[in-house]
Amino acid sequence: MAEPALKMTTALRPRGPVVAFINSVSGAFNALGSLLTFGLMCLICADVACRYFLNAPIAGVAEIVEISIVAIVFAQLADATANDRITRADSVIAMLRMRRPKVARSIDFMAALTGLALMAILAYGIIPAIPVDYERGYYVGTVGLFTFPVWPTKLVVAIGVILTGIQLFFAALRALFDDRSST
């Protein structure tokens, strides 16, 4: 009996060239977030070494870290969502999946829709700001010491929000059609 349910689970998972493309773009953005994390780690270590050995800190490290953290989170969010690696307390939902799978699927569906609505609100707020920030030259930092434009970070956040929204849409479809009680 478990075998047909397993076939239904794999048969109803969103797939095809569009889904494969979205998943590969999400994976690429995850890799970008990892590279940014590594770069920040190197920059912070270099700053500490320069402060200690040369008594000359690297200008703008605090601003770079501040703006990069946001980009890293949103660059990796879509891939984490696609691979069901979002941090959460799932002891209750795990119990429900075993005892009341329809209730658990309903909760998963509502959680995915709520996340999708949040991503839509974020996209609505951030996408129109990108060209404005670019045209007006908004930046973080101190003029004459270190400045960095804001629009690249907002662009990464916008792409991450859109990709995460698509992944949440796929999660809603899985919650509607997958039989997770057999997996």
mmCIF file of N, CA, C and O in Angstrom, residues 4-104:
data_model
loop_
_atom_site.group_PDB
_atom_site.id
_atom_site.type_symbol
_atom_site.label_atom_id
_atom_site.label_comp_id
_atom_site.label_asym_id
_atom_site.label_seq_id
_atom_site.Cartn_x
_atom_site.Cartn_y
_atom_site.Cartn_z
ATOM 1 N N PRO A 4 2.078 2.646 -3.894
ATOM 2 C CA PRO A 4 1.314 3.586 -4.731
ATOM 3 C C PRO A 4 1.350 5.008 -4.199
ATOM 4 O O PRO A 4 1.416 5.953 -4.961
ATOM 5 N N ALA A 5 1.330 5.162 -2.875
ATOM 6 C CA ALA A 5 1.398 6.513 -2.306
ATOM 7 C C ALA A 5 2.733 7.164 -2.639
ATOM 8 O O ALA A 5 2.802 8.345 -2.941
ATOM 9 N N LEU A 6 3.800 6.361 -2.619
ATOM 10 C CA LEU A 6 5.110 6.891 -2.958
ATOM 11 C C LEU A 6 5.159 7.313 -4.419
ATOM 12 O O LEU A 6 5.689 8.355 -4.760
ATOM 13 N N LYS A 7 4.539 6.511 -5.291
ATOM 14 C CA LYS A 7 4.489 6.884 -6.703
ATOM 15 C C LYS A 7 3.700 8.171 -6.888
ATOM 16 O O LYS A 7 4.064 9.019 -7.676
ATOM 17 N N MET A 8 2.593 8.309 -6.152
ATOM 18 C CA MET A 8 1.797 9.518 -6.259
ATOM 19 C C MET A 8 2.618 10.730 -5.795
ATOM 20 O O MET A 8 2.567 11.785 -6.412
ATOM 21 N N THR A 9 3.403 10.536 -4.743
ATOM 22 C CA THR A 9 4.214 11.633 -4.233
ATOM 23 C C THR A 9 5.193 12.115 -5.292
ATOM 24 O O THR A 9 5.289 13.295 -5.575
ATOM 25 N N THR A 10 5.913 11.190 -5.909
ATOM 26 C CA THR A 10 6.877 11.601 -6.917
ATOM 27 C C THR A 10 6.194 12.086 -8.183
ATOM 28 O O THR A 10 6.693 12.991 -8.834
ATOM 29 N N ALA A 11 5.069 11.532 -8.516
ATOM 30 C CA ALA A 11 4.380 11.938 -9.745
ATOM 31 C C ALA A 11 3.831 13.354 -9.643
ATOM 32 O O ALA A 11 3.766 14.065 -10.640
ATOM 33 N N LEU A 12 3.419 13.763 -8.442
ATOM 34 C CA LEU A 12 2.788 15.068 -8.316
ATOM 35 C C LEU A 12 3.751 16.174 -7.883
ATOM 36 O O LEU A 12 3.334 17.309 -7.758
ATOM 37 N N ARG A 13 4.999 15.847 -7.672
ATOM 38 C CA ARG A 13 5.962 16.906 -7.363
ATOM 39 C C ARG A 13 6.125 17.779 -8.593
ATOM 40 O O ARG A 13 6.219 17.278 -9.704
ATOM 41 N N PRO A 14 6.164 19.088 -8.409
ATOM 42 C CA PRO A 14 6.381 19.960 -9.555
ATOM 43 C C PRO A 14 7.723 19.631 -10.207
ATOM 44 O O PRO A 14 8.732 19.513 -9.526
ATOM 45 N N ARG A 15 7.699 19.407 -11.509
ATOM 46 C CA ARG A 15 8.931 19.122 -12.227
ATOM 47 C C ARG A 15 8.795 19.574 -13.662
ATOM 48 O O ARG A 15 7.734 19.990 -14.092
ATOM 49 N N GLY A 16 9.851 19.474 -14.374
ATOM 50 C CA GLY A 16 9.879 19.927 -15.747
ATOM 51 C C GLY A 16 10.990 20.937 -15.938
ATOM 52 O O GLY A 16 11.712 21.268 -14.994
ATOM 53 N N PRO A 17 11.128 21.440 -17.143
ATOM 54 C CA PRO A 17 12.243 22.355 -17.411
ATOM 55 C C PRO A 17 12.156 23.664 -16.631
ATOM 56 O O PRO A 17 13.185 24.202 -16.218
ATOM 57 N N VAL A 18 10.955 24.171 -16.403
ATOM 58 C CA VAL A 18 10.814 25.430 -15.657
ATOM 59 C C VAL A 18 11.225 25.226 -14.210
ATOM 60 O O VAL A 18 11.988 26.026 -13.646
ATOM 61 N N VAL A 19 10.763 24.145 -13.601
ATOM 62 C CA VAL A 19 11.108 23.860 -12.208
ATOM 63 C C VAL A 19 12.600 23.579 -12.088
ATOM 64 O O VAL A 19 13.255 24.063 -11.156
ATOM 65 N N ALA A 20 13.156 22.827 -13.039
ATOM 66 C CA ALA A 20 14.596 22.555 -13.013
ATOM 67 C C ALA A 20 15.388 23.851 -13.130
ATOM 68 O O ALA A 20 16.398 24.033 -12.447
ATOM 69 N N PHE A 21 14.921 24.763 -13.982
ATOM 70 C CA PHE A 21 15.592 26.050 -14.133
ATOM 71 C C PHE A 21 15.522 26.860 -12.839
ATOM 72 O O PHE A 21 16.530 27.403 -12.381
ATOM 73 N N ILE A 22 14.327 26.939 -12.236
ATOM 74 C CA ILE A 22 14.164 27.681 -10.976
ATOM 75 C C ILE A 22 15.041 27.078 -9.883
ATOM 76 O O ILE A 22 15.698 27.801 -9.129
ATOM 77 N N ASN A 23 15.076 25.742 -9.814
ATOM 78 C CA ASN A 23 15.906 25.088 -8.800
ATOM 79 C C ASN A 23 17.390 25.344 -9.041
ATOM 80 O O ASN A 23 18.154 25.538 -8.093
ATOM 81 N N SER A 24 17.817 25.361 -10.310
ATOM 82 C CA SER A 24 19.231 25.622 -10.574
ATOM 83 C C SER A 24 19.587 27.082 -10.296
ATOM 84 O O SER A 24 20.678 27.378 -9.787
ATOM 85 N N VAL A 25 18.687 28.010 -10.586
ATOM 86 C CA VAL A 25 18.938 29.417 -10.254
ATOM 87 C C VAL A 25 18.979 29.597 -8.733
ATOM 88 O O VAL A 25 19.836 30.311 -8.209
ATOM 89 N N SER A 26 18.063 28.921 -8.036
ATOM 90 C CA SER A 26 18.078 28.975 -6.566
ATOM 91 C C SER A 26 19.386 28.420 -6.019
ATOM 92 O O SER A 26 19.969 28.977 -5.085
ATOM 93 N N GLY A 27 19.857 27.321 -6.599
ATOM 94 C CA GLY A 27 21.131 26.740 -6.184
ATOM 95 C C GLY A 27 22.305 27.669 -6.470
ATOM 96 O O GLY A 27 23.234 27.783 -5.664
ATOM 97 N N ALA A 28 22.258 28.355 -7.614
ATOM 98 C CA ALA A 28 23.319 29.309 -7.954
ATOM 99 C C ALA A 28 23.319 30.483 -6.973
ATOM 100 O O ALA A 28 24.393 30.950 -6.553
ATOM 101 N N PHE A 29 22.137 30.939 -6.601
ATOM 102 C CA PHE A 29 22.068 32.032 -5.627
ATOM 103 C C PHE A 29 22.549 31.566 -4.260
ATOM 104 O O PHE A 29 23.158 32.337 -3.519
ATOM 105 N N ASN A 30 22.296 30.317 -3.919
ATOM 106 C CA ASN A 30 22.817 29.758 -2.679
ATOM 107 C C ASN A 30 24.344 29.771 -2.713
ATOM 108 O O ASN A 30 24.999 30.140 -1.730
ATOM 109 N N ALA A 31 24.914 29.384 -3.851
ATOM 110 C CA ALA A 31 26.372 29.407 -3.998
ATOM 111 C C ALA A 31 26.899 30.843 -3.887
ATOM 112 O O ALA A 31 27.946 31.080 -3.271
ATOM 113 N N LEU A 32 26.175 31.797 -4.467
ATOM 114 C CA LEU A 32 26.562 33.208 -4.341
ATOM 115 C C LEU A 32 26.583 33.625 -2.874
ATOM 116 O O LEU A 32 27.517 34.289 -2.420
ATOM 117 N N GLY A 33 25.565 33.215 -2.126
ATOM 118 C CA GLY A 33 25.525 33.522 -0.695
ATOM 119 C C GLY A 33 26.694 32.898 0.046
ATOM 120 O O GLY A 33 27.269 33.515 0.946
ATOM 121 N N SER A 34 27.069 31.686 -0.331
ATOM 122 C CA SER A 34 28.216 31.030 0.300
ATOM 123 C C SER A 34 29.511 31.770 -0.028
ATOM 124 O O SER A 34 30.377 31.946 0.836
ATOM 125 N N LEU A 35 29.658 32.203 -1.273
ATOM 126 C CA LEU A 35 30.843 32.978 -1.663
ATOM 127 C C LEU A 35 30.906 34.308 -0.916
ATOM 128 O O LEU A 35 31.984 34.733 -0.478
ATOM 129 N N LEU A 36 29.756 34.956 -0.772
ATOM 130 C CA LEU A 36 29.722 36.202 -0.008
ATOM 131 C C LEU A 36 30.113 35.962 1.448
ATOM 132 O O LEU A 36 30.841 36.764 2.042
ATOM 133 N N THR A 37 29.637 34.867 2.018
ATOM 134 C CA THR A 37 29.989 34.531 3.399
ATOM 135 C C THR A 37 31.493 34.316 3.528
ATOM 136 O O THR A 37 32.132 34.829 4.453
ATOM 137 N N PHE A 38 32.069 33.576 2.585
ATOM 138 C CA PHE A 38 33.510 33.343 2.604
ATOM 139 C C PHE A 38 34.273 34.655 2.441
ATOM 140 O O PHE A 38 35.265 34.909 3.146
ATOM 141 N N GLY A 39 33.805 35.494 1.532
ATOM 142 C CA GLY A 39 34.442 36.794 1.329
ATOM 143 C C GLY A 39 34.388 37.662 2.580
ATOM 144 O O GLY A 39 35.372 38.318 2.930
ATOM 145 N N LEU A 40 33.246 37.664 3.246
ATOM 146 C CA LEU A 40 33.127 38.429 4.502
ATOM 147 C C LEU A 40 34.073 37.899 5.564
ATOM 148 O O LEU A 40 34.693 38.673 6.294
ATOM 149 N N MET A 41 34.170 36.582 5.633
ATOM 150 C CA MET A 41 35.066 35.972 6.612
ATOM 151 C C MET A 41 36.505 36.411 6.346
ATOM 152 O O MET A 41 37.226 36.802 7.278
ATOM 153 N N CYS A 42 36.923 36.378 5.093
ATOM 154 C CA CYS A 42 38.287 36.811 4.740
ATOM 155 C C CYS A 42 38.482 38.298 5.043
ATOM 156 O O CYS A 42 39.535 38.700 5.568
ATOM 157 N N LEU A 43 37.480 39.103 4.721
ATOM 158 C CA LEU A 43 37.574 40.544 4.963
ATOM 159 C C LEU A 43 37.687 40.854 6.455
ATOM 160 O O LEU A 43 38.511 41.673 6.872
ATOM 161 N N ILE A 44 36.895 40.185 7.265
ATOM 162 C CA ILE A 44 36.939 40.406 8.712
ATOM 163 C C ILE A 44 38.283 39.966 9.281
ATOM 164 O O ILE A 44 38.883 40.665 10.114
ATOM 165 N N CYS A 45 38.774 38.824 8.822
ATOM 166 C CA CYS A 45 40.094 38.367 9.298
ATOM 167 C C CYS A 45 41.189 39.344 8.885
ATOM 168 O O CYS A 45 42.094 39.652 9.679
ATOM 169 N N ALA A 46 41.126 39.842 7.651
ATOM 170 C CA ALA A 46 42.113 40.827 7.192
ATOM 171 C C ALA A 46 42.015 42.110 8.007
ATOM 172 O O ALA A 46 43.043 42.709 8.368
ATOM 173 N N ASP A 47 40.794 42.532 8.320
ATOM 174 C CA ASP A 47 40.615 43.740 9.128
ATOM 175 C C ASP A 47 41.212 43.562 10.523
ATOM 176 O O ASP A 47 41.902 44.453 11.032
ATOM 177 N N VAL A 48 40.952 42.407 11.131
ATOM 178 C CA VAL A 48 41.503 42.131 12.460
ATOM 179 C C VAL A 48 43.029 42.124 12.400
ATOM 180 O O VAL A 48 43.701 42.711 13.261
ATOM 181 N N ALA A 49 43.592 41.477 11.376
ATOM 182 C CA ALA A 49 45.052 41.425 11.242
ATOM 183 C C ALA A 49 45.632 42.829 11.027
ATOM 184 O O ALA A 49 46.653 43.180 11.634
ATOM 185 N N CYS A 50 44.987 43.623 10.179
ATOM 186 C CA CYS A 50 45.469 44.990 9.942
ATOM 187 C C CYS A 50 45.376 45.834 11.209
ATOM 188 O O CYS A 50 46.265 46.643 11.491
ATOM 189 N N ARG A 51 44.302 45.657 11.964
ATOM 190 C CA ARG A 51 44.160 46.410 13.211
ATOM 191 C C ARG A 51 45.260 46.020 14.204
ATOM 192 O O ARG A 51 45.832 46.868 14.881
ATOM 193 N N TYR A 52 45.517 44.717 14.308
ATOM 194 C CA TYR A 52 46.458 44.226 15.314
ATOM 195 C C TYR A 52 47.906 44.517 14.931
ATOM 196 O O TYR A 52 48.680 45.017 15.747
ATOM 197 N N PHE A 53 48.271 44.171 13.694
ATOM 198 C CA PHE A 53 49.674 44.275 13.305
ATOM 199 C C PHE A 53 50.066 45.657 12.782
ATOM 200 O O PHE A 53 51.196 46.089 12.959
ATOM 201 N N LEU A 54 49.155 46.336 12.104
ATOM 202 C CA LEU A 54 49.496 47.607 11.469
ATOM 203 C C LEU A 54 48.830 48.810 12.111
ATOM 204 O O LEU A 54 49.069 49.944 11.705
ATOM 205 N N ASN A 55 47.923 48.549 13.063
ATOM 206 C CA ASN A 55 47.144 49.605 13.696
ATOM 207 C C ASN A 55 46.420 50.459 12.641
ATOM 208 O O ASN A 55 46.339 51.676 12.759
ATOM 209 N N ALA A 56 45.957 49.776 11.595
ATOM 210 C CA ALA A 56 45.272 50.463 10.490
ATOM 211 C C ALA A 56 44.094 49.610 10.026
ATOM 212 O O ALA A 56 44.258 48.703 9.209
ATOM 213 N N PRO A 57 42.912 49.869 10.559
ATOM 214 C CA PRO A 57 41.747 49.072 10.141
ATOM 215 C C PRO A 57 41.394 49.329 8.678
ATOM 216 O O PRO A 57 41.727 50.366 8.112
ATOM 217 N N ILE A 58 40.728 48.362 8.084
ATOM 218 C CA ILE A 58 40.247 48.504 6.711
ATOM 219 C C ILE A 58 38.967 49.323 6.747
ATOM 220 O O ILE A 58 38.030 49.005 7.487
ATOM 221 N N ALA A 59 38.923 50.371 5.952
ATOM 222 C CA ALA A 59 37.751 51.259 5.936
ATOM 223 C C ALA A 59 36.541 50.546 5.347
ATOM 224 O O ALA A 59 36.641 49.862 4.331
ATOM 225 N N GLY A 60 35.399 50.706 6.001
ATOM 226 C CA GLY A 60 34.135 50.225 5.467
ATOM 227 C C GLY A 60 33.760 48.800 5.793
ATOM 228 O O GLY A 60 32.748 48.311 5.303
ATOM 229 N N VAL A 61 34.537 48.116 6.615
ATOM 230 C CA VAL A 61 34.230 46.717 6.919
ATOM 231 C C VAL A 61 32.861 46.593 7.592
ATOM 232 O O VAL A 61 32.061 45.732 7.229
ATOM 233 N N ALA A 62 32.572 47.456 8.542
ATOM 234 C CA ALA A 62 31.275 47.386 9.235
ATOM 235 C C ALA A 62 30.127 47.593 8.249
ATOM 236 O O ALA A 62 29.114 46.881 8.310
ATOM 237 N N GLU A 63 30.259 48.522 7.323
ATOM 238 C CA GLU A 63 29.211 48.783 6.341
ATOM 239 C C GLU A 63 29.055 47.610 5.374
ATOM 240 O O GLU A 63 27.946 47.226 5.016
ATOM 241 N N ILE A 64 30.178 47.042 4.955
ATOM 242 C CA ILE A 64 30.122 45.897 4.042
ATOM 243 C C ILE A 64 29.438 44.707 4.715
ATOM 244 O O ILE A 64 28.592 44.039 4.120
ATOM 245 N N VAL A 65 29.799 44.451 5.968
ATOM 246 C CA VAL A 65 29.175 43.349 6.706
ATOM 247 C C VAL A 65 27.684 43.617 6.864
ATOM 248 O O VAL A 65 26.855 42.736 6.617
ATOM 249 N N GLU A 66 27.335 44.822 7.239
ATOM 250 C CA GLU A 66 25.937 45.197 7.466
ATOM 251 C C GLU A 66 25.086 44.944 6.230
ATOM 252 O O GLU A 66 24.010 44.359 6.302
ATOM 253 N N ILE A 67 25.551 45.370 5.084
ATOM 254 C CA ILE A 67 24.747 45.267 3.874
ATOM 255 C C ILE A 67 24.829 43.858 3.260
ATOM 256 O O ILE A 67 23.887 43.389 2.627
ATOM 257 N N SER A 68 25.938 43.169 3.492
ATOM 258 C CA SER A 68 26.101 41.832 2.910
ATOM 259 C C SER A 68 25.268 40.774 3.627
ATOM 260 O O SER A 68 24.821 39.818 2.992
ATOM 261 N N ILE A 69 25.077 40.918 4.923
ATOM 262 C CA ILE A 69 24.300 39.933 5.680
ATOM 263 C C ILE A 69 22.896 39.802 5.093
ATOM 264 O O ILE A 69 22.377 38.708 4.916
ATOM 265 N N VAL A 70 22.288 40.925 4.772
ATOM 266 C CA VAL A 70 20.938 40.910 4.195
ATOM 267 C C VAL A 70 20.956 40.194 2.845
ATOM 268 O O VAL A 70 20.105 39.350 2.562
ATOM 269 N N ALA A 71 21.940 40.508 2.016
ATOM 270 C CA ALA A 71 22.047 39.867 0.708
ATOM 271 C C ALA A 71 22.271 38.360 0.853
ATOM 272 O O ALA A 71 21.675 37.564 0.116
ATOM 273 N N ILE A 72 23.092 37.958 1.799
ATOM 274 C CA ILE A 72 23.379 36.535 2.004
ATOM 275 C C ILE A 72 22.118 35.777 2.402
ATOM 276 O O ILE A 72 21.826 34.701 1.869
ATOM 277 N N VAL A 73 21.354 36.330 3.329
ATOM 278 C CA VAL A 73 20.129 35.660 3.786
ATOM 279 C C VAL A 73 19.168 35.433 2.620
ATOM 280 O O VAL A 73 18.670 34.326 2.406
ATOM 281 N N PHE A 74 18.923 36.471 1.841
ATOM 282 C CA PHE A 74 17.962 36.336 0.752
ATOM 283 C C PHE A 74 18.527 35.566 -0.439
ATOM 284 O O PHE A 74 17.769 34.962 -1.201
ATOM 285 N N ALA A 75 19.840 35.551 -0.603
ATOM 286 C CA ALA A 75 20.430 34.756 -1.676
ATOM 287 C C ALA A 75 20.279 33.265 -1.386
ATOM 288 O O ALA A 75 20.135 32.463 -2.307
ATOM 289 N N GLN A 76 20.279 32.887 -0.118
ATOM 290 C CA GLN A 76 20.210 31.471 0.233
ATOM 291 C C GLN A 76 18.811 30.994 0.617
ATOM 292 O O GLN A 76 18.582 29.792 0.737
ATOM 293 N N LEU A 77 17.876 31.899 0.758
ATOM 294 C CA LEU A 77 16.537 31.542 1.238
ATOM 295 C C LEU A 77 15.770 30.641 0.275
ATOM 296 O O LEU A 77 15.126 29.684 0.694
ATOM 297 N N ALA A 78 15.843 30.904 -1.016
ATOM 298 C CA ALA A 78 15.079 30.114 -1.986
ATOM 299 C C ALA A 78 15.549 28.664 -2.017
ATOM 300 O O ALA A 78 14.730 27.735 -2.043
ATOM 301 N N ASP A 79 16.865 28.446 -1.999
ATOM 302 C CA ASP A 79 17.378 27.077 -2.026
ATOM 303 C C ASP A 79 17.046 26.343 -0.728
ATOM 304 O O ASP A 79 16.709 25.163 -0.753
ATOM 305 N N ALA A 80 17.124 27.047 0.391
ATOM 306 C CA ALA A 80 16.744 26.432 1.666
ATOM 307 C C ALA A 80 15.266 26.049 1.660
ATOM 308 O O ALA A 80 14.890 24.987 2.156
ATOM 309 N N THR A 81 14.435 26.891 1.068
ATOM 310 C CA THR A 81 13.003 26.587 0.966
ATOM 311 C C THR A 81 12.766 25.403 0.046
ATOM 312 O O THR A 81 11.981 24.505 0.359
ATOM 313 N N ALA A 82 13.457 25.380 -1.090
ATOM 314 C CA ALA A 82 13.275 24.293 -2.061
ATOM 315 C C ALA A 82 13.674 22.945 -1.479
ATOM 316 O O ALA A 82 13.050 21.926 -1.791
ATOM 317 N N ASN A 83 14.691 22.926 -0.643
ATOM 318 C CA ASN A 83 15.193 21.665 -0.084
ATOM 319 C C ASN A 83 14.677 21.397 1.326
ATOM 320 O O ASN A 83 15.212 20.543 2.018
ATOM 321 N N ASP A 84 13.658 22.155 1.742
ATOM 322 C CA ASP A 84 13.008 21.973 3.045
ATOM 323 C C ASP A 84 14.026 22.028 4.185
ATOM 324 O O ASP A 84 14.028 21.197 5.080
ATOM 325 N N ARG A 85 14.907 23.042 4.143
ATOM 326 C CA ARG A 85 15.930 23.209 5.166
ATOM 327 C C ARG A 85 15.716 24.477 5.982
ATOM 328 O O ARG A 85 16.652 24.996 6.594
ATOM 329 N N ILE A 86 14.505 24.978 6.001
ATOM 330 C CA ILE A 86 14.206 26.159 6.802
ATOM 331 C C ILE A 86 14.181 25.743 8.273
ATOM 332 O O ILE A 86 13.553 24.755 8.637
ATOM 333 N N THR A 87 14.841 26.503 9.104
ATOM 334 C CA THR A 87 14.868 26.203 10.524
ATOM 335 C C THR A 87 13.480 26.417 11.117
ATOM 336 O O THR A 87 12.868 27.458 10.913
ATOM 337 N N ARG A 88 13.005 25.406 11.828
ATOM 338 C CA ARG A 88 11.690 25.507 12.458
ATOM 339 C C ARG A 88 11.566 24.420 13.518
ATOM 340 O O ARG A 88 12.285 23.436 13.507
ATOM 341 N N ALA A 89 10.618 24.639 14.403
ATOM 342 C CA ALA A 89 10.285 23.621 15.398
ATOM 343 C C ALA A 89 9.158 22.792 14.801
ATOM 344 O O ALA A 89 8.054 23.276 14.610
ATOM 345 N N ASP A 90 9.455 21.545 14.466
ATOM 346 C CA ASP A 90 8.456 20.768 13.750
ATOM 347 C C ASP A 90 8.010 19.512 14.495
ATOM 348 O O ASP A 90 7.512 18.576 13.889
ATOM 349 N N SER A 91 8.156 19.496 15.804
ATOM 350 C CA SER A 91 7.753 18.302 16.543
ATOM 351 C C SER A 91 6.248 18.079 16.464
ATOM 352 O O SER A 91 5.794 16.947 16.319
ATOM 353 N N VAL A 92 5.471 19.148 16.523
ATOM 354 C CA VAL A 92 4.006 19.001 16.458
ATOM 355 C C VAL A 92 3.587 18.582 15.052
ATOM 356 O O VAL A 92 2.775 17.666 14.879
ATOM 357 N N ILE A 93 4.154 19.227 14.023
ATOM 358 C CA ILE A 93 3.757 18.885 12.659
ATOM 359 C C ILE A 93 4.218 17.473 12.298
ATOM 360 O O ILE A 93 3.537 16.769 11.556
ATOM 361 N N ALA A 94 5.357 17.034 12.837
ATOM 362 C CA ALA A 94 5.819 15.667 12.576
ATOM 363 C C ALA A 94 4.843 14.661 13.179
ATOM 364 O O ALA A 94 4.527 13.638 12.549
ATOM 365 N N MET A 95 4.349 14.947 14.382
ATOM 366 C CA MET A 95 3.363 14.071 15.004
ATOM 367 C C MET A 95 2.062 14.077 14.188
ATOM 368 O O MET A 95 1.459 13.031 13.951
ATOM 369 N N LEU A 96 1.664 15.270 13.735
ATOM 370 C CA LEU A 96 0.447 15.354 12.927
ATOM 371 C C LEU A 96 0.596 14.613 11.605
ATOM 372 O O LEU A 96 -0.369 14.013 11.114
ATOM 373 N N ARG A 97 1.785 14.635 11.004
ATOM 374 C CA ARG A 97 1.998 13.916 9.741
ATOM 375 C C ARG A 97 1.795 12.424 9.924
ATOM 376 O O ARG A 97 1.339 11.752 9.005
ATOM 377 N N MET A 98 2.126 11.930 11.110
ATOM 378 C CA MET A 98 1.942 10.500 11.367
ATOM 379 C C MET A 98 0.496 10.177 11.730
ATOM 380 O O MET A 98 -0.045 9.177 11.269
ATOM 381 N N ARG A 99 -0.128 11.028 12.534
ATOM 382 C CA ARG A 99 -1.462 10.705 13.056
ATOM 383 C C ARG A 99 -2.604 11.313 12.245
ATOM 384 O O ARG A 99 -3.669 10.726 12.133
ATOM 385 N N ARG A 100 -2.406 12.517 11.753
ATOM 386 C CA ARG A 100 -3.436 13.242 10.994
ATOM 387 C C ARG A 100 -2.784 13.908 9.772
ATOM 388 O O ARG A 100 -2.592 15.121 9.746
ATOM 389 N N PRO A 101 -2.484 13.119 8.759
ATOM 390 C CA PRO A 101 -1.751 13.675 7.618
ATOM 391 C C PRO A 101 -2.504 14.786 6.877
ATOM 392 O O PRO A 101 -1.876 15.731 6.392
ATOM 393 N N LYS A 102 -3.818 14.714 6.830
ATOM 394 C CA LYS A 102 -4.578 15.771 6.136
ATOM 395 C C LYS A 102 -4.473 17.100 6.885
ATOM 396 O O LYS A 102 -4.372 18.158 6.267
ATOM 397 N N VAL A 103 -4.500 17.042 8.210
ATOM 398 C CA VAL A 103 -4.350 18.262 9.008
ATOM 399 C C VAL A 103 -2.952 18.831 8.803
ATOM 400 O O VAL A 103 -2.785 20.041 8.616
ATOM 401 N N ALA A 104 -1.939 17.959 8.812
ATOM 402 C CA ALA A 104 -0.560 18.411 8.609
ATOM 403 C C ALA A 104 -0.397 19.036 7.224
ATOM 404 O O ALA A 104 0.247 20.076 7.087
#
